[in-house]
Short mmCIF file of C-alpha atoms in Angstrom, two decimals:
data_model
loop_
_atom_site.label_atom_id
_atom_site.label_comp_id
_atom_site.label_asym_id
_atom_site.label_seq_id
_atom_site.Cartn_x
_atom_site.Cartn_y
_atom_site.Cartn_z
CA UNK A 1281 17.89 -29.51 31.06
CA UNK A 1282 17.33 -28.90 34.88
CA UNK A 1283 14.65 -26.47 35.75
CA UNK A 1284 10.83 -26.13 36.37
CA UNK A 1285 8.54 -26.81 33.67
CA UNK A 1286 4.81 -26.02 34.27
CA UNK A 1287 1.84 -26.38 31.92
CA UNK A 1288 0.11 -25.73 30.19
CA UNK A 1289 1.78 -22.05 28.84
CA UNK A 1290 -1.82 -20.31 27.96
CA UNK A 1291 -5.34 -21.70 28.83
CA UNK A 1292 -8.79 -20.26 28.49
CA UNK A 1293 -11.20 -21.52 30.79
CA UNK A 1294 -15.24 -21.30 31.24
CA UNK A 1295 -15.95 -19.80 34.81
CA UNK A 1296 -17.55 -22.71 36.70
CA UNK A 1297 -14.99 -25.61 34.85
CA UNK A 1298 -12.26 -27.09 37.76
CA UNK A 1299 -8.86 -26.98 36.10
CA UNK A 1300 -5.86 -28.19 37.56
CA UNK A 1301 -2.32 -26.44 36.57
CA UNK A 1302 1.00 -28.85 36.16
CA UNK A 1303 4.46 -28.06 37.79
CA UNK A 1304 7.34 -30.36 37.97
CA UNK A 1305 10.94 -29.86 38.67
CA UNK A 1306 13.55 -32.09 38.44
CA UNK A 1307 16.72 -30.37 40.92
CA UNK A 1308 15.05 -32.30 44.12
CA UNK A 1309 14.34 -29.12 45.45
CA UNK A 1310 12.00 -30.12 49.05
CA UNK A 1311 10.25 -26.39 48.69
CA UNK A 1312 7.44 -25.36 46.16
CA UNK A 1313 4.83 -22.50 45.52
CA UNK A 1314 2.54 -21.11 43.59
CA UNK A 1315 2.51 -17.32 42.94
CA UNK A 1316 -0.10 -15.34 41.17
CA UNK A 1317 0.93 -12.17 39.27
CA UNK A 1318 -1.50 -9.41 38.54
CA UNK A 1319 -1.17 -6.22 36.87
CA UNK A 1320 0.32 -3.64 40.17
CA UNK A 1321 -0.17 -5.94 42.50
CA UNK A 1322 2.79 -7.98 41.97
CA UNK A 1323 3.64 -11.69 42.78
CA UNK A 1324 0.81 -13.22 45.54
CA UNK A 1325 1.54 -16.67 47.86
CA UNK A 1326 -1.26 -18.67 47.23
CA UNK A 1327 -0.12 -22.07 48.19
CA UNK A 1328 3.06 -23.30 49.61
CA UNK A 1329 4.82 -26.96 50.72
CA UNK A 1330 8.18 -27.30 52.34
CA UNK A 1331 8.69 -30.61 51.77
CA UNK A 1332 6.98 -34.03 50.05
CA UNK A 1333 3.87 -34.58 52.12
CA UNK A 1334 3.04 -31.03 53.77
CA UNK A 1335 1.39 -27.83 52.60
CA UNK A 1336 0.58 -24.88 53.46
CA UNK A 1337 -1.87 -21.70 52.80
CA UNK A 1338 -0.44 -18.62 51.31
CA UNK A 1339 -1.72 -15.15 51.13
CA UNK A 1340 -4.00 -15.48 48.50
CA UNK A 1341 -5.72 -19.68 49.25
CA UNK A 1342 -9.33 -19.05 48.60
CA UNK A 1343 -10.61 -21.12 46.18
CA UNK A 1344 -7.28 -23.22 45.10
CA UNK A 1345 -5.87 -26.42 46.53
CA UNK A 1346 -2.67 -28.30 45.98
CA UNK A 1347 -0.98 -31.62 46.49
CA UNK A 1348 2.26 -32.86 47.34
CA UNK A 1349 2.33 -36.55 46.79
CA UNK A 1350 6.07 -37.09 45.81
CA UNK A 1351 9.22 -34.34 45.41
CA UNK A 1352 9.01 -33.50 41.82
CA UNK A 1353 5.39 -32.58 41.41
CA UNK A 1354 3.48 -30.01 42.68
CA UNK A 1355 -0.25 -29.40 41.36
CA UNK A 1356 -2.42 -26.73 41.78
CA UNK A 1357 -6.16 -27.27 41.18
CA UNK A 1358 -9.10 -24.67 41.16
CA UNK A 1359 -11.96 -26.25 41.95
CA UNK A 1360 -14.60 -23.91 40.21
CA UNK A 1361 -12.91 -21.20 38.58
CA UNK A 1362 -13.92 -17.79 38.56
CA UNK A 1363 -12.65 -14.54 36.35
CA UNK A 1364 -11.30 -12.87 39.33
CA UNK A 1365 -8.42 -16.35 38.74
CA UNK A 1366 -7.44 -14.93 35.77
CA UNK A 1367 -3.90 -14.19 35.84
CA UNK A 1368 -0.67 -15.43 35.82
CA UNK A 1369 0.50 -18.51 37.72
CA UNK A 1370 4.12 -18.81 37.96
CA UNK A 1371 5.51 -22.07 40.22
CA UNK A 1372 8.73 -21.66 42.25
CA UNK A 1373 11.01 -24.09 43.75
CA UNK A 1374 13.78 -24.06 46.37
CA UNK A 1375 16.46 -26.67 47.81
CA UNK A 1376 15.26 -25.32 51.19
CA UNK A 1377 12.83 -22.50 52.43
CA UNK A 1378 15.79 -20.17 53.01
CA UNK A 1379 16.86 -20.16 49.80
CA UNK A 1380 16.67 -18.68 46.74
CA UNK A 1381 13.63 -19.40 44.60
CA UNK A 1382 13.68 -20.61 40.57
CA UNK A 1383 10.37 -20.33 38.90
CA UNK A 1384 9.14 -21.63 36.16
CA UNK A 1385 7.63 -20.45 32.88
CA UNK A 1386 4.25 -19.34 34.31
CA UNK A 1387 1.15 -20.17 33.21
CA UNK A 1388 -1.47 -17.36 31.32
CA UNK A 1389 -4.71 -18.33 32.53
CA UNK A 1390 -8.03 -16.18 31.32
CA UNK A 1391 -11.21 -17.56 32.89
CA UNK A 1392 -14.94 -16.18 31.09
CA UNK B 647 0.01 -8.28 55.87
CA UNK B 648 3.43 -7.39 54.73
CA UNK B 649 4.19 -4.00 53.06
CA UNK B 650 6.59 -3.24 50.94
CA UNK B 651 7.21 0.13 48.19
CA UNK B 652 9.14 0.36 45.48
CA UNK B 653 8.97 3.33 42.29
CA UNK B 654 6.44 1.83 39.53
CA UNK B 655 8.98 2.89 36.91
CA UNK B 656 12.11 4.67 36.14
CA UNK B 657 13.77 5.85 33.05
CA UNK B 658 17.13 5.57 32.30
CA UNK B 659 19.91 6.35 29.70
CA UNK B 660 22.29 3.51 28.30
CA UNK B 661 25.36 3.64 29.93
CA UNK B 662 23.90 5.69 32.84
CA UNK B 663 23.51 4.28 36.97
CA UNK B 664 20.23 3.67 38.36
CA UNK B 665 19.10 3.21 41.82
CA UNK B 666 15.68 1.14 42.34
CA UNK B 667 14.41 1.68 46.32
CA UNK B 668 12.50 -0.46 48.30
CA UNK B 669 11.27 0.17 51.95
CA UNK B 670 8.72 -2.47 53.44
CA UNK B 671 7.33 -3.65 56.77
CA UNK B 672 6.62 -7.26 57.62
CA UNK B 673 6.60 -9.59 60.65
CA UNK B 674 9.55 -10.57 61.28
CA UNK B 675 12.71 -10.56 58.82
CA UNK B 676 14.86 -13.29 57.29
CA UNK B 677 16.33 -12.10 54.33
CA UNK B 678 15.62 -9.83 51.25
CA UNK B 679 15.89 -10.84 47.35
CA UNK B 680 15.79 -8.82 44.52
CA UNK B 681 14.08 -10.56 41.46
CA UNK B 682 14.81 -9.23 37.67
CA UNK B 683 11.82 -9.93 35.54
CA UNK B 684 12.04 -9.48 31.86
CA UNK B 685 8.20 -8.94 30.15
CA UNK B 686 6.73 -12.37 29.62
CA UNK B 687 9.43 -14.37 31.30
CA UNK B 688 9.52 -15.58 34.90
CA UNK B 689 11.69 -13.38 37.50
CA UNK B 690 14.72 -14.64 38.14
CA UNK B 691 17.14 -14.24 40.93
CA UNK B 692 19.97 -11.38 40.68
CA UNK B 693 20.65 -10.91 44.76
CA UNK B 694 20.20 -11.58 48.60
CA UNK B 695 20.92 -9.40 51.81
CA UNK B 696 20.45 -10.29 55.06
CA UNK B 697 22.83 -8.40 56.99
CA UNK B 698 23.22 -4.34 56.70
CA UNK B 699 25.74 -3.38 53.98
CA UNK B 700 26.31 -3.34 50.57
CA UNK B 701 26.92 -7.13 48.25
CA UNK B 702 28.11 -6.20 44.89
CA UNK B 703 28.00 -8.54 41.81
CA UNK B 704 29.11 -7.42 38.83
CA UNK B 705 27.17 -4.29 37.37
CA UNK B 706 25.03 -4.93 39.91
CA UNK B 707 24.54 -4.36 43.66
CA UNK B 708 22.34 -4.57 46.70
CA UNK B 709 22.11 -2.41 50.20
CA UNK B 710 20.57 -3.28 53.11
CA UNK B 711 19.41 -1.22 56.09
CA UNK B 712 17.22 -3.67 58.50
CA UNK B 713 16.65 -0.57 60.55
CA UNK B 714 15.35 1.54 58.43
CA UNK B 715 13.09 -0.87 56.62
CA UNK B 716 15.14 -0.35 53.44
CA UNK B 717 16.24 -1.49 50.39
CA UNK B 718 18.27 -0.28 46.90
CA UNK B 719 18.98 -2.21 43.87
CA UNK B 720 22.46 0.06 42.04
CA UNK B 721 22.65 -1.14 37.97
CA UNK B 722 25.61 0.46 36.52
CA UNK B 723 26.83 0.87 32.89
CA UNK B 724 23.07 0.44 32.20
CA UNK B 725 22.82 -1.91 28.65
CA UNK B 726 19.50 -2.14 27.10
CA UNK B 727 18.77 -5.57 27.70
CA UNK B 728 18.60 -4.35 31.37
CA UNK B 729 14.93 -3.14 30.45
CA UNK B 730 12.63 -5.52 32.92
CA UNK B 731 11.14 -5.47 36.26
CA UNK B 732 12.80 -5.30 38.98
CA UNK B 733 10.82 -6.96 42.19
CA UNK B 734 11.72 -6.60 45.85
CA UNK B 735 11.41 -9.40 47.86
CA UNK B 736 11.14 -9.99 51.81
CA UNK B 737 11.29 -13.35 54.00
CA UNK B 738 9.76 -12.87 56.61
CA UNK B 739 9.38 -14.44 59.83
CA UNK B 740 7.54 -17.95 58.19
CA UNK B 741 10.23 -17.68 55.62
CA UNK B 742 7.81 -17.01 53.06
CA UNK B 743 8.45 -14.37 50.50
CA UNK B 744 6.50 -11.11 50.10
CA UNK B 745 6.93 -9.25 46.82
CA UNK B 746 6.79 -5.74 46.00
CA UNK B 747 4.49 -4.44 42.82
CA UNK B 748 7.65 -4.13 40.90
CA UNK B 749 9.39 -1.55 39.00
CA UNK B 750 9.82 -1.03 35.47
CA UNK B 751 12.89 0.53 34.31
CA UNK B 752 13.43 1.60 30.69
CA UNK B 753 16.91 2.18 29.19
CA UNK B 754 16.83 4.21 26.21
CA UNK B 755 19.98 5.00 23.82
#
């Protein structure tokens, strides 16, 4: 089934531990992002890549980095995570950057 | 930073119309989505203006005014499984997206 997949779905995480969250689609979309979603604040940019190769900072970059190594993948890694990262991760994708976004599944993340 | 408002909730009755606002400011503008997020799920795309007017699809439609800075979302015939979150969205003049805080509409029978 086309679509995003991202994982894992829930994770619990020490504050201090570097964890690294999975998205992959498989429509050979050239656009990603990562999103956080917190309660009344809504969805947040944090990273961004418009094409294999290239990426770019969102709104919200501190303390996150990502990768683009091939099409399909698009990691995002936090270094030393903090509670303030606890939230919801969702990963979009889109054919182009004008386009409508799909996201995937999101991730629950809870850092201690 | 971008800003954009829309109602934290509204309450509707099945069958009923409901109009969700949304006014923002960014830099520049290239385009704004409307998102319907169901609790727990990811949002997923109902509609996109970028010129002034009205795009209707289905029970569902979208206005644009680019200058007034605004924004409604129209459900009609309002079904319960209509209860989510409805999220504005604005490109702006990077092409990235800038979300609104959402709304929450209830339909009750």
């Amino acid at each position: 089934i086309a679509g995003i997949t991202q994982a894992p779905t829930s994770q619990i995480l020490a504050a201090g531990r570097r964890m690294t969250l999975r998205c992959t689609q498989d429509m050979r979309h050239n656009a990603m992002y990562w999103y956080r979603q917190d309660l009344g604040l809504g969805l947040r940019l944090i990273h961004y890549s418009n094409t294999a190769g290239t990426t770019g900072k969102g709104e919200v970059p501190d303390g996150y980095s990502v990768s683009r190594a091939n099409t399909d993948d698009f990691p995002l890694t936090l270094a030393s995570a903090v509670p303030s990262q606890t939230s919801v991760y969702f990963c979009a994708s889109s054919d182009s950057n004008t386009d409508e976004q799909f996201f995937g599944p999101g991730t629950r993340l809870t850092v201690l | 930073g971008q800003n954009i408002d829309q109602p934290t909730e509204m309450t509707a009755t099945e069958g009923a119309i409901v109009q969700i606002n949304c006014t923002y400011q960014t830099s520049g503008f290239n385009g704004l989505f409307w998102y319907q997020q169901h609790a727990g799920e990811a949002p997923t795309f109902l509609s996109y203006n970028v010129l002034d007017g009205l795009e209707e699809k289905g029970r569902f439609s979208s206005f644009l005014s680019r200058s007034k800075g605004y924004s409604y979302l129209l459900l009609k015939e309002l079904q319960m499984k209509d209860s989510a979150s409805y999220l504005c969205a604005v490109r702006d003049g990077d092409y990235k997206l800038s979300f609104g805080a959402g709304t929450t509409v209830t339909v009750r029978a």
